């Protein structure tokens, strides 16, 4: 892998990790919101609040859909990180082969 390509790949990987961290935080917050919506709905149902229960059920459904969107985005980023790492490793292995290193030497590096 050429130095410039390695720098670009490393920078891209760092950006993906930053996105991953942000989405992880967002996912955790979305989980909290789903839990809060579920608790509010349960409370309304226990109290027999026929007016609020349907509205809270709709809000819980929306919170779950939003959570799923965040979770899907998080999974996409995680797969992209894995793919980027794999590309970097593959390029490094190719570069090692071209430099004439023996198999044992490559493993030790």
mmCIF file of C-alpha atoms in Angstrom:
data_model
loop_
_atom_site.group_PDB
_atom_site.id
_atom_site.type_symbol
_atom_site.label_atom_id
_atom_site.label_comp_id
_atom_site.label_asym_id
_atom_site.label_seq_id
_atom_site.Cartn_x
_atom_site.Cartn_y
_atom_site.Cartn_z
ATOM 1 C CA UNK A 1 0.000 0.000 0.000
ATOM 2 C CA UNK A 2 1.407 3.364 -0.921
ATOM 3 C CA UNK A 3 1.931 5.796 1.903
ATOM 4 C CA UNK A 4 -0.700 8.215 0.602
ATOM 5 C CA UNK A 5 -3.280 5.429 0.248
ATOM 6 C CA UNK A 6 -2.504 4.226 3.752
ATOM 7 C CA UNK A 7 -2.954 7.744 5.146
ATOM 8 C CA UNK A 8 -6.291 8.126 3.361
ATOM 9 C CA UNK A 9 -7.479 4.689 4.502
ATOM 10 C CA UNK A 10 -6.398 5.380 8.072
ATOM 11 C CA UNK A 11 -8.173 8.727 8.068
ATOM 12 C CA UNK A 12 -11.317 7.130 6.644
ATOM 13 C CA UNK A 13 -11.154 4.446 9.335
ATOM 14 C CA UNK A 14 -10.783 7.104 12.041
ATOM 15 C CA UNK A 15 -13.831 8.941 10.682
ATOM 16 C CA UNK A 16 -15.813 5.715 10.671
ATOM 17 C CA UNK A 17 -14.852 5.118 14.298
ATOM 18 C CA UNK A 18 -16.037 8.627 15.187
ATOM 19 C CA UNK A 19 -19.357 7.963 13.437
ATOM 20 C CA UNK A 20 -19.594 4.653 15.244
ATOM 21 C CA UNK A 21 -19.082 6.320 18.623
ATOM 22 C CA UNK A 22 -21.737 8.931 17.861
ATOM 23 C CA UNK A 23 -24.202 6.295 16.677
ATOM 24 C CA UNK A 24 -23.450 4.132 19.727
ATOM 25 C CA UNK A 25 -24.358 7.074 21.962
ATOM 26 C CA UNK A 26 -27.467 7.783 19.868
ATOM 27 C CA UNK A 27 -28.459 4.101 20.029
ATOM 28 C CA UNK A 28 -28.149 4.110 23.816
ATOM 29 C CA UNK A 29 -30.287 7.245 24.046
ATOM 30 C CA UNK A 30 -32.866 5.730 21.670
ATOM 31 C CA UNK A 31 -33.043 2.657 23.932
ATOM 32 C CA UNK A 32 -33.728 4.938 26.900
ATOM 33 C CA UNK A 33 -36.496 6.702 24.971
ATOM 34 C CA UNK A 34 -38.123 3.374 24.067
ATOM 35 C CA UNK A 35 -37.966 2.317 27.704
ATOM 36 C CA UNK A 36 -39.503 5.609 28.839
ATOM 37 C CA UNK A 37 -42.268 5.377 26.240
ATOM 38 C CA UNK A 38 -42.994 1.786 27.304
ATOM 39 C CA UNK A 39 -43.170 2.841 30.968
ATOM 40 C CA UNK A 40 -45.544 5.713 30.183
ATOM 41 C CA UNK A 41 -47.805 3.428 28.179
ATOM 42 C CA UNK A 42 -47.814 0.823 30.953
ATOM 43 C CA UNK A 43 -48.705 3.502 33.479
ATOM 44 C CA UNK A 44 -51.567 4.805 31.334
ATOM 45 C CA UNK A 45 -52.892 1.268 30.830
ATOM 46 C CA UNK A 46 -52.709 0.521 34.581
ATOM 47 C CA UNK A 47 -54.566 3.708 35.348
ATOM 48 C CA UNK A 48 -57.170 2.939 32.686
ATOM 49 C CA UNK A 49 -56.452 6.186 30.833
ATOM 50 C CA UNK A 50 -58.290 5.446 27.578
ATOM 51 C CA UNK A 51 -57.422 8.844 26.081
ATOM 52 C CA UNK A 52 -53.661 8.731 26.587
ATOM 53 C CA UNK A 53 -53.052 5.016 25.969
ATOM 54 C CA UNK A 54 -53.566 5.060 22.158
ATOM 55 C CA UNK A 55 -51.433 8.195 21.817
ATOM 56 C CA UNK A 56 -48.682 6.680 23.970
ATOM 57 C CA UNK A 57 -48.866 3.406 22.015
ATOM 58 C CA UNK A 58 -48.311 5.375 18.810
ATOM 59 C CA UNK A 59 -45.378 7.184 20.404
ATOM 60 C CA UNK A 60 -43.889 3.869 21.520
ATOM 61 C CA UNK A 61 -44.196 2.517 17.984
ATOM 62 C CA UNK A 62 -42.483 5.624 16.621
ATOM 63 C CA UNK A 63 -39.710 5.337 19.219
ATOM 64 C CA UNK A 64 -39.169 1.700 18.248
ATOM 65 C CA UNK A 65 -39.021 2.579 14.536
ATOM 66 C CA UNK A 66 -36.506 5.336 15.234
ATOM 67 C CA UNK A 67 -34.448 2.973 17.362
ATOM 68 C CA UNK A 68 -34.408 0.449 14.507
ATOM 69 C CA UNK A 69 -33.180 3.133 12.094
ATOM 70 C CA UNK A 70 -30.341 4.076 14.434
ATOM 71 C CA UNK A 71 -29.477 0.421 15.024
ATOM 72 C CA UNK A 72 -29.399 -0.251 11.274
ATOM 73 C CA UNK A 73 -27.128 2.748 10.705
ATOM 74 C CA UNK A 74 -24.862 1.540 13.507
ATOM 75 C CA UNK A 75 -24.643 -1.924 11.940
ATOM 76 C CA UNK A 76 -23.826 -0.423 8.523
ATOM 77 C CA UNK A 77 -20.993 1.609 10.064
ATOM 78 C CA UNK A 78 -19.666 -1.458 11.908
ATOM 79 C CA UNK A 79 -19.651 -3.472 8.676
ATOM 80 C CA UNK A 80 -17.911 -0.616 6.871
ATOM 81 C CA UNK A 81 -15.241 -0.461 9.596
ATOM 82 C CA UNK A 82 -14.648 -4.182 9.212
ATOM 83 C CA UNK A 83 -14.426 -3.865 5.421
ATOM 84 C CA UNK A 84 -12.014 -0.922 5.676
ATOM 85 C CA UNK A 85 -9.777 -2.813 8.094
ATOM 86 C CA UNK A 86 -9.838 -5.818 5.785
ATOM 87 C CA UNK A 87 -8.817 -3.666 2.818
ATOM 88 C CA UNK A 88 -5.926 -2.166 4.782
ATOM 89 C CA UNK A 89 -4.718 -5.595 5.914
ATOM 90 C CA UNK A 90 -5.027 -7.005 2.400
ATOM 91 C CA UNK A 91 -3.060 -4.102 0.956
ATOM 92 C CA UNK A 92 -0.370 -4.543 3.613
ATOM 93 C CA UNK A 93 -0.105 -8.256 2.813
ATOM 94 C CA UNK A 94 0.214 -7.464 -0.889
ATOM 95 C CA UNK A 95 2.890 -4.882 -0.177
ATOM 96 C CA UNK A 96 4.790 -7.393 1.953
ATOM 97 C CA UNK A 97 4.663 -9.954 -0.858
ATOM 98 C CA UNK A 98 6.049 -7.435 -3.299
ATOM 99 C CA UNK A 99 8.941 -6.527 -1.033
ATOM 100 C CA UNK A 100 10.127 -10.109 -1.148
ATOM 101 C CA UNK A 101 9.629 -11.013 2.480
ATOM 102 C CA UNK A 102 9.359 -14.673 3.272
ATOM 103 C CA UNK A 103 6.191 -16.127 4.725
ATOM 104 C CA UNK A 104 7.709 -16.488 8.178
ATOM 105 C CA UNK A 105 8.940 -12.899 8.168
ATOM 106 C CA UNK A 106 5.515 -11.602 7.153
ATOM 107 C CA UNK A 107 3.867 -13.497 9.999
ATOM 108 C CA UNK A 108 6.312 -12.083 12.507
ATOM 109 C CA UNK A 109 5.635 -8.546 11.333
#
